[in-house]
Coordinates of C-alpha atoms and ligand atoms in Angstrom, one line a residue:
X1 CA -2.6 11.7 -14.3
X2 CA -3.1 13.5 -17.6
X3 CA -2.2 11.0 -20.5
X4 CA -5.5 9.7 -21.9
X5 CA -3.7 6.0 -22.6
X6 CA -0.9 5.1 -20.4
X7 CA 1.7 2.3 -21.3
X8 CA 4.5 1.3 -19.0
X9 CA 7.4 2.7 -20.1
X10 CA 10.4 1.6 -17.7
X11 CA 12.1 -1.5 -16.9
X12 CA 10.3 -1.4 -13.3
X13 CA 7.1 -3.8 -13.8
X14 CA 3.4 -2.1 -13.1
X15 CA 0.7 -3.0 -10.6
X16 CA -2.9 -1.5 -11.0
X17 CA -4.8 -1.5 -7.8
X18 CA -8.7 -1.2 -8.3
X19 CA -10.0 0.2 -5.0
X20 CA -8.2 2.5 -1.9
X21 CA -10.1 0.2 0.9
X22 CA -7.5 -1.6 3.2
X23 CA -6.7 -4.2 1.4
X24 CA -6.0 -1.8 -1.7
X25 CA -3.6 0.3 0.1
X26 CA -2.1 -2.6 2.0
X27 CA -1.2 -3.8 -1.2
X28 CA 0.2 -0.9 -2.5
X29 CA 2.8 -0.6 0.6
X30 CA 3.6 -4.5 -0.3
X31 CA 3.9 -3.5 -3.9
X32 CA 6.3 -0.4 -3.3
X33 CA 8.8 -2.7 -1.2
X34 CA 9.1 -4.8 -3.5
X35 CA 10.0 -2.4 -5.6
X36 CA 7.3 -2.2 -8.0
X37 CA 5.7 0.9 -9.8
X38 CA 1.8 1.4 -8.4
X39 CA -1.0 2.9 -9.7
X40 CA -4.3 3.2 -7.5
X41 CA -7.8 3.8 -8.6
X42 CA -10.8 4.6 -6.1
X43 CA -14.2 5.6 -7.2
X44 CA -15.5 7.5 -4.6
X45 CA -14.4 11.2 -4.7
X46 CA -13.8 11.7 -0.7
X47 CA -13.4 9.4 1.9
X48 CA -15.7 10.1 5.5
X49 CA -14.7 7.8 8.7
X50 CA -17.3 5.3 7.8
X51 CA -17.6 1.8 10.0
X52 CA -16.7 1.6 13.4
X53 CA -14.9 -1.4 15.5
X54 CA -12.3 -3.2 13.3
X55 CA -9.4 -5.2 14.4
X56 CA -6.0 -5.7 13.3
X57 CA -4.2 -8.8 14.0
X58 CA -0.5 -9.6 15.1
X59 CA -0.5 -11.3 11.5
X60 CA -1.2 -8.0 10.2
X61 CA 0.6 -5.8 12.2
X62 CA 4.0 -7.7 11.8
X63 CA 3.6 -6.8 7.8
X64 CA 2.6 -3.5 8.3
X65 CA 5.3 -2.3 10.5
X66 CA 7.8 -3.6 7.9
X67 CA 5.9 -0.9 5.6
X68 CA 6.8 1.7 8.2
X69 CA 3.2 1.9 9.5
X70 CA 3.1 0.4 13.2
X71 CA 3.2 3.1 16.2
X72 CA 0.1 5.3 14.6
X73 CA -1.8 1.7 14.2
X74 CA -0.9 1.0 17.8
X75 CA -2.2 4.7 18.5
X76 CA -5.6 4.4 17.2
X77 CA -6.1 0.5 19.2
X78 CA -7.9 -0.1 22.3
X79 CA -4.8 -0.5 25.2
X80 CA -7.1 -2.8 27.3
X81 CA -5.2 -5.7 28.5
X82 CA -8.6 -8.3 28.9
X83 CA -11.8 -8.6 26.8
X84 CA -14.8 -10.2 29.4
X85 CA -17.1 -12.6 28.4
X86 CA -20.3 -11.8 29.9
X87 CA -23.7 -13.5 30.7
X88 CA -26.5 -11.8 28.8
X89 CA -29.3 -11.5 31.8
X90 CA -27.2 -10.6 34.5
X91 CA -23.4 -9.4 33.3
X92 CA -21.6 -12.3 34.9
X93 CA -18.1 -12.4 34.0
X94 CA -17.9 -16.6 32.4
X95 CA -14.4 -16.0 30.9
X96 CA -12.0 -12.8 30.7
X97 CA -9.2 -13.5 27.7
X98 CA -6.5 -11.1 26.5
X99 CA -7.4 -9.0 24.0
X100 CA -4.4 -10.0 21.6
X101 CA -5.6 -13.3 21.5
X102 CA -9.2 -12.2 20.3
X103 CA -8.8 -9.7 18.0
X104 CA -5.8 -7.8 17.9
X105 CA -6.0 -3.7 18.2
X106 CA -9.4 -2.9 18.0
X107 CA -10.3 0.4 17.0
X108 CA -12.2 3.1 14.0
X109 CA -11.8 1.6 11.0
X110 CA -11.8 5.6 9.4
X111 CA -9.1 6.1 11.6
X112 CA -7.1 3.2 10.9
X113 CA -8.0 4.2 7.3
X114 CA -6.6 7.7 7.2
X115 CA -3.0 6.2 8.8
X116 CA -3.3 3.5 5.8
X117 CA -3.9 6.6 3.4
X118 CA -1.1 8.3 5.1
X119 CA 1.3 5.4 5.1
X120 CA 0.5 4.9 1.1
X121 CA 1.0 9.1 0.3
X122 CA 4.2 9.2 2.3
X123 CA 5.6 6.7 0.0
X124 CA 5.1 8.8 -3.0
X125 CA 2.0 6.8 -4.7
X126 CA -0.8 8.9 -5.4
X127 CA -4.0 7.6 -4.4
X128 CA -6.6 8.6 -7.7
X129 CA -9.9 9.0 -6.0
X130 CA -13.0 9.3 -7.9
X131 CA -11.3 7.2 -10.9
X132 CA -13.7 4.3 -11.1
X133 CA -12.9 1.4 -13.1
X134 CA -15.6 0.5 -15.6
X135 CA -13.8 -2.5 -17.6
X136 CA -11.1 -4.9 -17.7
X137 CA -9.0 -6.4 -20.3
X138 CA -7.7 -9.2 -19.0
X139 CA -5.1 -10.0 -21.6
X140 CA -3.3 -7.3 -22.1
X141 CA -3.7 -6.1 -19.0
X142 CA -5.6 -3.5 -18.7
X143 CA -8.7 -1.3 -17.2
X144 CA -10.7 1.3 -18.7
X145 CA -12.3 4.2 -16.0
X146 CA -15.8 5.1 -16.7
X147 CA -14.5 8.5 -18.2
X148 CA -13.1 6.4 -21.1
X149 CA -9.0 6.5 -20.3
X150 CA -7.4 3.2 -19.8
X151 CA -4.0 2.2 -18.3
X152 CA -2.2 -0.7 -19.2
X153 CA 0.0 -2.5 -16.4
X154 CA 1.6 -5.4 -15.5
X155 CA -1.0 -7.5 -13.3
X156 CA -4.7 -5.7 -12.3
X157 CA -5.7 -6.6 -8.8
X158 CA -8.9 -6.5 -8.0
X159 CA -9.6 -5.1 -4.1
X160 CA -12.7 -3.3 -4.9
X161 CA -14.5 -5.0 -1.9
X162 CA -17.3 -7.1 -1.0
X163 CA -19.8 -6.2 -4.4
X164 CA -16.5 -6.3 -6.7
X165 CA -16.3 -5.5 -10.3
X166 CA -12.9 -7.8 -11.0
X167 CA -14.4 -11.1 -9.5
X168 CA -17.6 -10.9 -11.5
X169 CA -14.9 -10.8 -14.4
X170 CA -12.8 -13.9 -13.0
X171 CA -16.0 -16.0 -12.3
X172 CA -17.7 -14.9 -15.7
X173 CA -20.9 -14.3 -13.9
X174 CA -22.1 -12.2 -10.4
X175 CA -22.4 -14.2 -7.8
X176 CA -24.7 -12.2 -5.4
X177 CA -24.9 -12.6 -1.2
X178 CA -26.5 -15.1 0.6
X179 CA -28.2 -14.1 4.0
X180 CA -26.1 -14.8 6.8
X181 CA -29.3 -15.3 9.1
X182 CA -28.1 -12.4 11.2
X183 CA -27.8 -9.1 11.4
X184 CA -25.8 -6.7 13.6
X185 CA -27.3 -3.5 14.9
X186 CA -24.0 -1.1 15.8
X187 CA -23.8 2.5 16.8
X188 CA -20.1 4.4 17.8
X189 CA -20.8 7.6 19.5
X190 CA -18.9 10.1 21.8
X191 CA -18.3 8.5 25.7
X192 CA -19.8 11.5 27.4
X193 CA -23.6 10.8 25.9
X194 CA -23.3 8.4 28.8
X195 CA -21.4 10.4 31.5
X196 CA -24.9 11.0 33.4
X197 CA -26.0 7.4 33.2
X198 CA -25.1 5.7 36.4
X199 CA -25.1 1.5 35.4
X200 CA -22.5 2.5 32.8
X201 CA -20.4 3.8 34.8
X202 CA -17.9 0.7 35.2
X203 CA -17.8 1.0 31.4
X204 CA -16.7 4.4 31.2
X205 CA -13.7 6.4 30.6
X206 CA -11.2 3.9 30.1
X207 CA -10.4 1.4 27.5
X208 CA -12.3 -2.2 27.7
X209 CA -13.6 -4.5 26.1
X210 CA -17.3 -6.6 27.0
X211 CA -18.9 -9.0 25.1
X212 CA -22.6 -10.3 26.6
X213 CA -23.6 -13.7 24.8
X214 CA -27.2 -14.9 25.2
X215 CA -29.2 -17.4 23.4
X216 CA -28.9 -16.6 19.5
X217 CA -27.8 -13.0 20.5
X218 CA -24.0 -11.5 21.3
X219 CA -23.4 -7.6 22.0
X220 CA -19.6 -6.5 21.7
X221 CA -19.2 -3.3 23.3
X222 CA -16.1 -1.2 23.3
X223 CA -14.9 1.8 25.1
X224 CA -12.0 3.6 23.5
X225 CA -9.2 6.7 23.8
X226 CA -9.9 6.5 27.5
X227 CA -13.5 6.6 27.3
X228 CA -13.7 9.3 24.4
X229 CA -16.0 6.8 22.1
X230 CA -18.1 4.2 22.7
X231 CA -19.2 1.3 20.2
X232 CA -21.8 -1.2 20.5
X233 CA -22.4 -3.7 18.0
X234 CA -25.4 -6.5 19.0
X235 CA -25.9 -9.1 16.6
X236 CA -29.1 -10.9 16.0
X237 CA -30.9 -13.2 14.0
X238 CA -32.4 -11.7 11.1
X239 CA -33.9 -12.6 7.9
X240 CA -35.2 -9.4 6.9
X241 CA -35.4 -8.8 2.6
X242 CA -32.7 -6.0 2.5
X243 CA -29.5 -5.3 0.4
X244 CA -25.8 -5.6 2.2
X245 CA -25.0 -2.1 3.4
X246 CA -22.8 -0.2 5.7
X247 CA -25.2 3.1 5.5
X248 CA -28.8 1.6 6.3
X249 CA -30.2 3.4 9.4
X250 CA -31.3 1.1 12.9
X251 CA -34.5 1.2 14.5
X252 CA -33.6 2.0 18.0
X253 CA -36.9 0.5 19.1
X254 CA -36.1 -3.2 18.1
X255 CA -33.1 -2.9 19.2
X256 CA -34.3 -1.8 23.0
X257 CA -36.9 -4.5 22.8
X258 CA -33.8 -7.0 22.0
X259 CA -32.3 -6.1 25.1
X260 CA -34.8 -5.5 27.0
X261 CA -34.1 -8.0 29.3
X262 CA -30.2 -8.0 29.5
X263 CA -27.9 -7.3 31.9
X264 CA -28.9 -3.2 33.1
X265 CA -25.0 -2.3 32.9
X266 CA -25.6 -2.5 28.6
X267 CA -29.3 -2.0 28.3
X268 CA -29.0 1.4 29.9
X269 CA -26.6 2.2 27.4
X270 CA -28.2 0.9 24.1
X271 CA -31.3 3.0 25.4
X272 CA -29.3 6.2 25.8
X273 CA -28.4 5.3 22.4
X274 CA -30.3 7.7 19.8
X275 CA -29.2 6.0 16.6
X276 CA -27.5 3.4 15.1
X277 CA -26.7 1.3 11.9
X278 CA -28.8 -1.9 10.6
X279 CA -25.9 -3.9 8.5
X280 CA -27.2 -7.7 7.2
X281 CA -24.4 -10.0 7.5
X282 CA -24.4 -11.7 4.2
X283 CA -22.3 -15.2 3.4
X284 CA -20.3 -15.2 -0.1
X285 CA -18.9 -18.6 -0.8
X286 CA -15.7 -19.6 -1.2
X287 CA -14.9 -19.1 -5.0
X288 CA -12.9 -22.0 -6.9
X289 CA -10.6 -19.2 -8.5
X290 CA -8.7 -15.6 -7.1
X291 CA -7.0 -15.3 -11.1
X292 CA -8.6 -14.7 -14.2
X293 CA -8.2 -17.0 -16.9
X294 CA -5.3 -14.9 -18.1
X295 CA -3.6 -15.0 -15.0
X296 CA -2.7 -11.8 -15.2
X297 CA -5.7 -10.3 -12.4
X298 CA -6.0 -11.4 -9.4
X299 CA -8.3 -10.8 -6.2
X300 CA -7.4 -9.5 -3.2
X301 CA -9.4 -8.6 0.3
X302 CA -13.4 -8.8 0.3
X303 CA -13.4 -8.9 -3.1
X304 CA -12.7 -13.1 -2.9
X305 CA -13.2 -13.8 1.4
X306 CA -15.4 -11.3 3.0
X307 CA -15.0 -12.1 6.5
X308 CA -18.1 -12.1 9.5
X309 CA -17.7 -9.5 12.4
X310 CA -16.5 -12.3 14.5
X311 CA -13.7 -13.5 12.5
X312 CA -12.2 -10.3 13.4
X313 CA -9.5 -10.7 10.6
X314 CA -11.1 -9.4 7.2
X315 CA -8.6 -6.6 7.1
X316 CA -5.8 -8.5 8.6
X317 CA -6.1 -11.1 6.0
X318 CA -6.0 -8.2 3.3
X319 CA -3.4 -7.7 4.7
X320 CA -1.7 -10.9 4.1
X321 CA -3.0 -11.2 0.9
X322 CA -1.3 -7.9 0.4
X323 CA 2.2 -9.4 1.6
X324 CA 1.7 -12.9 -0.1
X325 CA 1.0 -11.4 -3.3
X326 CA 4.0 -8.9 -4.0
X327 CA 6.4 -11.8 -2.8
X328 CA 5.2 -14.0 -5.2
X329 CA 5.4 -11.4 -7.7
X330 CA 9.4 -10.7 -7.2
X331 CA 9.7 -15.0 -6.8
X332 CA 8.5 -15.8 -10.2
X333 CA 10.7 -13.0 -11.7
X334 CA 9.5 -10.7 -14.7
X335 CA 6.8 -12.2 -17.6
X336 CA 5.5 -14.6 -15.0
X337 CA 2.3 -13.1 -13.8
X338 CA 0.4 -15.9 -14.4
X339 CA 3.1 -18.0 -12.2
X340 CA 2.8 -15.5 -9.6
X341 CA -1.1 -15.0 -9.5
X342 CA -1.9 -18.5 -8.9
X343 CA 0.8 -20.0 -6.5
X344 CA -0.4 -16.6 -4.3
X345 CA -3.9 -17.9 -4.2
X346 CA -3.1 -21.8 -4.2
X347 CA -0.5 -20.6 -0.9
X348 CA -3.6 -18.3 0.6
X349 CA -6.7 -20.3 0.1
X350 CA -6.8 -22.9 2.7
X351 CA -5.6 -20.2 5.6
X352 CA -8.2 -17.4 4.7
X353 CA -10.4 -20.0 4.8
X354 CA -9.9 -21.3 8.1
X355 CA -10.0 -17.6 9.2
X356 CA -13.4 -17.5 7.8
X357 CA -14.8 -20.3 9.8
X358 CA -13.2 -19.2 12.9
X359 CA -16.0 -16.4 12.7
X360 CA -19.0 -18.7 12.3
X361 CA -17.6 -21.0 15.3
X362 CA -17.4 -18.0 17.6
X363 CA -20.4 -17.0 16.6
X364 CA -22.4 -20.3 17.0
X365 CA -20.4 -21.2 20.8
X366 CA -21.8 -18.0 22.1
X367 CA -25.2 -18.2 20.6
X368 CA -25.5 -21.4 22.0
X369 CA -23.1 -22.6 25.1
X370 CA -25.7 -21.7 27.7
X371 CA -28.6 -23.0 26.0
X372 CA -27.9 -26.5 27.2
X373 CA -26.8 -25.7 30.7
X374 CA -29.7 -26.2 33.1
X375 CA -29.3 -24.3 36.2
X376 CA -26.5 -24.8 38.9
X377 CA -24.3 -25.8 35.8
X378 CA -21.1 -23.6 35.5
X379 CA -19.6 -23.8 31.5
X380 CA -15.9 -24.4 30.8
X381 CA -14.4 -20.6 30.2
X382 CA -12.0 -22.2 27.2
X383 CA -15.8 -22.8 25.6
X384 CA -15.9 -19.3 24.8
X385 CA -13.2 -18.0 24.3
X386 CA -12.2 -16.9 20.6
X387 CA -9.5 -19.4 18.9
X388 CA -7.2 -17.1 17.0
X389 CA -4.2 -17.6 18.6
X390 CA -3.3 -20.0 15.7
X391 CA -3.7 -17.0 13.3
X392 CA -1.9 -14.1 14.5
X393 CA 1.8 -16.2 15.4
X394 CA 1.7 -16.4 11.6
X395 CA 4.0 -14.6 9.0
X396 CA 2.9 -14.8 5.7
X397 CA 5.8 -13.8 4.0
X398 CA 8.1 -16.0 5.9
X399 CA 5.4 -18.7 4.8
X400 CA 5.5 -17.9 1.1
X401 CA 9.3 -18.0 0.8
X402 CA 8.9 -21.4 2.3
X403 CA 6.7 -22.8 0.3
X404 CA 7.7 -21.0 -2.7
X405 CA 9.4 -24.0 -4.2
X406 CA 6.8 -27.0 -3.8
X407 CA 3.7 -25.3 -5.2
X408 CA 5.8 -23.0 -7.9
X409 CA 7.0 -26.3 -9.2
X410 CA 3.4 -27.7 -8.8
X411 CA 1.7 -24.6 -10.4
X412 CA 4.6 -24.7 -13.6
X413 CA 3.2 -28.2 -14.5
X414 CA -0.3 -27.5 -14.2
X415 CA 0.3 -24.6 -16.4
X416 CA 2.2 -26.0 -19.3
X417 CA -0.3 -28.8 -19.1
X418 CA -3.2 -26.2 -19.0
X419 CA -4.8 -27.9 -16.6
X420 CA -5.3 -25.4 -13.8
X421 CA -6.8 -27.2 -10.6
X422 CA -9.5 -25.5 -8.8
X423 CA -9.0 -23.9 -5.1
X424 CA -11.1 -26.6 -3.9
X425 CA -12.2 -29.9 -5.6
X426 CA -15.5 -31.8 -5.8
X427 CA -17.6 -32.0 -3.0
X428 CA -18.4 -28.4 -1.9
X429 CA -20.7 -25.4 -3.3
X430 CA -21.7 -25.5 -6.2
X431 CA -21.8 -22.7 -9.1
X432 CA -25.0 -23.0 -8.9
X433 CA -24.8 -21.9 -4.9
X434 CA -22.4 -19.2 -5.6
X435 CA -25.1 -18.0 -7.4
X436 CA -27.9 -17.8 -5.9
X437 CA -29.1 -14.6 -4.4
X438 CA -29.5 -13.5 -0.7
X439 CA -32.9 -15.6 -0.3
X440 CA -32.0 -17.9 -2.3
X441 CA -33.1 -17.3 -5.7
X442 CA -30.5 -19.4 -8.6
X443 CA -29.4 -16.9 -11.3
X444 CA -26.9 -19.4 -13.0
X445 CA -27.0 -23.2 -13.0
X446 CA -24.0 -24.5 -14.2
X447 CA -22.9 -26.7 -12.2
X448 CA -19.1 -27.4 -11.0
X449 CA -18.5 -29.2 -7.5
X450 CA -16.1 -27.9 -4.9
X451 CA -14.7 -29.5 -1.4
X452 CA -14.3 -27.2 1.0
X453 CA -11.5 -27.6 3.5
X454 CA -13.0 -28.0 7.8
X455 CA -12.2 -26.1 10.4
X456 CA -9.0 -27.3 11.9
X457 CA -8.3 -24.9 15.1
Ligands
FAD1 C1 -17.8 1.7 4.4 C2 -17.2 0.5 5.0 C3 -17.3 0.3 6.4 C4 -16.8 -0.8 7.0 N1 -16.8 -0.9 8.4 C5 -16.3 -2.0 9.0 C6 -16.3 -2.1 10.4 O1 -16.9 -1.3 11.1 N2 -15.8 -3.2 10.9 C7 -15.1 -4.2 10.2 O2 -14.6 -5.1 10.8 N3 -15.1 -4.1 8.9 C8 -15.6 -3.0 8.2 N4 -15.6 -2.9 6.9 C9 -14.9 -4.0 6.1 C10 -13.4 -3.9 6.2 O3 -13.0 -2.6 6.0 C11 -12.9 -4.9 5.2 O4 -13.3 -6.2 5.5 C12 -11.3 -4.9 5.1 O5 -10.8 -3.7 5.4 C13 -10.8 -5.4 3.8 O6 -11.4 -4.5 2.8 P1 -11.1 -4.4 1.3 O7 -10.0 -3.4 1.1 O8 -10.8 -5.7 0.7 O9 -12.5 -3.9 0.8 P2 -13.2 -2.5 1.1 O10 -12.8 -1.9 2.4 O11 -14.6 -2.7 0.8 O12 -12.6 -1.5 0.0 C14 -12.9 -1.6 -1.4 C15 -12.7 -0.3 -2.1 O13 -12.8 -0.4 -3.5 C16 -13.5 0.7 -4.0 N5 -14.1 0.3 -5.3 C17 -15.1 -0.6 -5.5 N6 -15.4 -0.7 -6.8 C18 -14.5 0.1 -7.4 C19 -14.3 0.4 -8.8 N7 -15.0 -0.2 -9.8 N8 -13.3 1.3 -9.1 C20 -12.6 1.9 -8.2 N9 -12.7 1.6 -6.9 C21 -13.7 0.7 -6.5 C22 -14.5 1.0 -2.9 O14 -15.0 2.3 -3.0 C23 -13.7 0.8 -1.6 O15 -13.1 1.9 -1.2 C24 -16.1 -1.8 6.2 C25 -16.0 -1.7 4.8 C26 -16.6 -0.5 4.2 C27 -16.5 -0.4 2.7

C-alpha cells in the first residue's frame, strides 16, 4: 500500500482488521465471504512459531472449513482418539475421555498460524505486517499507523489481542490484568530428547494426550506427529509480581521441585527438560461493551474474552466471533454498522462467557476432586472430565440468522431511543474492578455495576 490517505472508493463496503493473530485472520476469511473488501494491519515485522498447545474446536472447525481451510487444520492436530486423566503421585488412569470432547485438534499454535496466514493470502488479502496502528477515529472510521498514514473504512475491528489498543478506546480507560493465582510452566521440544529415557517410553512416538491432576496442580502433556514433539504445560499456583507474557524464560529448578514427587512416567520427562516458558495466567473481566460509542469499532478475540489454558476455546471463540460478526454485517445491510456491531456482541456475550467459565470449572475440579477423598475412596470419572460438549455441536452462524430478528428489532429501539443497554446489568464487576491492576491496585474508580451471567453446563 502506497497511498498516504486511503478512502474507499467502490460500492463494496471496507473492514479494517487491527492485528494478523487468529482471530484477525479468522475474521478476514469471514469478511471475504461475505463479500467484503479487507484490509489487515499487524505490527510486528515477521512472525516466529511462538506458543505451543492450542486447540481448535468443532465450533471452530465447522466455520473454517466453509473458508476453505479444514484438511491442513486437521494435519497439524493430534489424531489420538482418548485424552487420560491421571492421578498425580502415581499415574493412575481416573477417567479416559475423547479428545473431541475436550478440546478439539490440539496442536502448535505457529503451525496452525501459518495455515491461517496461508488460508488469508490465498484469498488475495494481503496481510500488512509491521503496520502498527497508533490511533483511532472512531467516527469516521478510521486508524492512523504510527508512521502517520491513515485509512478510512467501513467498521475498525479491534483483534489486537490480550493488551489491545481498540478496547482501551471503547472503555475510555486501560483496564490492566488481574492475577489469575496461577501460573503455567510449558516447554514444546523435539520427541527424541526423550528417546533414551526409559519411564517415558509409553509416552513416546505416537500421538496422546495425558493430563496428571493433583492437589492445586494439573500437568497436560501432549505427544504429537507420531512422537516428533513433545509439550508439557504444568500449571501452578502463583502469585509472583510479573507482567503477562508469552516470552518470559522458566526456572527448570522449581519446576522439578514441583514434581518432584509425581508420578516417575512425567517427572522423568520434566527433568530431561532443559528449558521452558514461565507465562502468569492473568483474569480480564468481562467488559459491559465489545462497540465503541460510535458503533462503528468493534472487538473481536482476546482483545474483549481472553480465555484460561483450560477453556481450551480462546481461538475457537475468535473464531466465532469472526463468523458472527461478518453475518451481522451483510444482515443489517449497508450504513448500518452500528446495527451490526451491537446485535453481534448482544448475540456473542452470554456464550463466550460461558466458554470462559468452563476454564475456571476444569480448573478448580482437578485442583481439588481428590482433596476430599480419604483413602479407599474411588471418584466418579464424569467429575473430571472437561464439559464442552455443549460448545462444539454449536454453529454460530446458523445461530445468528436465527436470532437475527428478535435482538435486531431489540437493538433498533434501543438505538433510536439512545439508550444502549450494557452486556451485563447491575450486580457484577465493577469499573472500578476492571480496573484495577494485576495485584490489585484501582487506577479508575468510577463506578458502574454489572451482573454477570453463571455457569450453566
Ligand atoms: C505469542 C502468542 C503465543 C500464544 N500461545 C498460545 C498457546 O500456546 N496456547 C494457547 O491456547 N493460546 C496461545 N495464545 C493465545 C491464542 O493465540 C489466542 O487466544 C487466540 O488465538 C485468539 O487470539 P487473537 O487473534 O484474539 O489475539 P492474538 O493472538 O494475541 O493476536 C493479536 C495480534 O494483534 C497484533 N497487534 C496488537 N496490537 C496491534 C496494533 N496496535 N497494531 C497492529 N497489530 C497489533 C499482535 O501483534 C498480534 O499478532 C498465544 C498468543 C500469542 C500472541
Amino acid at each position: 500500500m502506497s497511498a498516504s490517505s486511503v478512502t474507499p472508493t467502490g460500492p463494496r463496503r471496507r473492514v479494517i482488521i487491527v492485528g494478523a493473530g487468529l482471530g484477525g485472520l479468522a475474521c478476514a476469511m469471514a469478511m471475504h465471504y461475505q463479500g467484503f473488501e479487507v484490509l489487515i494491519f499487524e505490527k510486528i515485522k515477521q512472525f516466529l512459531r511462538l506458543g505451543d498447545s492450542l486447540g481448535l474446536g468443532d465450533n471452530a472447525l465447522k466455520l473454517l472449513r466453509r473458508w476453505g481451510l479444514y484438511d491442513q487444520l486437521v494435519a497439524i492436530g493430534n489424531k489420538s482418539p482418548n485424552m487420560n486423566i491421571r492421578r498425580w503421585n502415581d499415574g493412575k488412569i481416573l477417567a479416559v475421555q475423547p479428545l473431541m470432547d475436550m478440546a478439539g485438534f490440539i496442536g502448535h499454535r505457529g503451525d496452525y498460524h501459518t495455515a491461517f496466514i496461508e488460508r488469508v493470502e490465498e484469498l488475495g488479502i494481503k496481510i500488512n505486517m509491521g503496520h502498527e496502528v497508533e490511533s483511532f477515529d472512531e467516527e469516521a472510521p478510521s486508524i492512523t499507523l504510527t508512521d502517520g498514514r491513515t485509512f478510512f473504512g467501513d467498521i475498525i475491528i479491534g483483534a489486537d489481542g490480550i493488551k489491545s489498543k481498540t478496547r482501551e478506546l471503547v472503555l475510555g480507560f486501560s483496564d490492566a490484568p488481574r492475577s489469575s493465582g496461577y501460573a503455567c510452566y510449558r516447554a514444546y521440544f523435539k520427541g527424541d530428547c526423550l528417546a533414551n529415557v526409559p519411564e517415558c517410553q509409553p509416552i513416546l512416538n505416537h500421538d496422546c494426550l495425558n493430563i496428571w491432576i493433583g492437589p492445586d496442580m494439573h500437568l497436560v502433556q501432549n505427544t504429537l506427529r507420531d512422537g516428533e514433539e513433545f509439550n508439557w504445560i504444568l500449571t501452578h499456583r502463583d502469585t509472583e509480581d510479573i507482567t503477562e507474557s508469552w516470552f518470559q524464560p522458566g526456572d527448570m529448578s522449581d519446576v522439578r521441585n514441583l514434581v518432584k514427587d509425581w508420578d516417575p512416567m512425567i517427572v522423568s520427562a520434566v527433568s530431561a527438560t532443559s528449558s521452558c516458558l514461565d507465562w502468569k495466567i492473568c483474569y480480564r473481566a468481562p467488559i459491559p461493551t465489545w462497540v465503541s460509542k460510535s458503533g462503528k469499532i468493534a472487538l473481536l478475540g482476546d482483545s474483549c474474552h481472553p480465555h484460561l489454558p483450560t477453556s481450551a476455546q480462546g481461538a475457537s471463540q475468535a473464531t466465532e466471533d469472526a463468523a458472527v460478526l461478518a453475518l451481522c454485517l451483510t444482515l443489517a445491510g449497508p450504513g448500518n454498522v452500528p446495527l451490526a456491531t451491537h446485535v453481534y456482541e448482544k448475540l456473542r456475550f452470554d456464550r463466550v462467557r460461558q466458554s470462559q467459565l468452563s476454564g475456571e470449572d476444569v480448573r478448580n475440579r482437578w485442583h481439588n476432586s481428590l482433596k476430599s477423598l480419604t483413602d479407599g475412596m474411588e471418584i466418579d470419572p464424569d467429575e473430571l472430565k472437561i464439559k464442552n460438549r455443549w460448545l462444539y455441536s454449536f454453529d454460530a452462524e446458523e445461530d445468528t440468522r436465527r436470532r437475527w430478528d428478535e435482538i435486531s428489532a431489540r437493538v433498533k429501539e434501543e438505538l433510536a431511543s439512545g439508550n444502549l443497554t450494557p452486556l451485563f446489568g447491575d450486580e457484577g464487576p465493577s469499573r472500578e474492578l476492571l480496573a484495577r491492576d494485576a495485584y490489585g491496585k484501582i487506577k479508575d474508580t468510577q463506578s458502574n455495576k454489572v451482573p454477570l451471567p453463571t455457569l450453566t453446563v
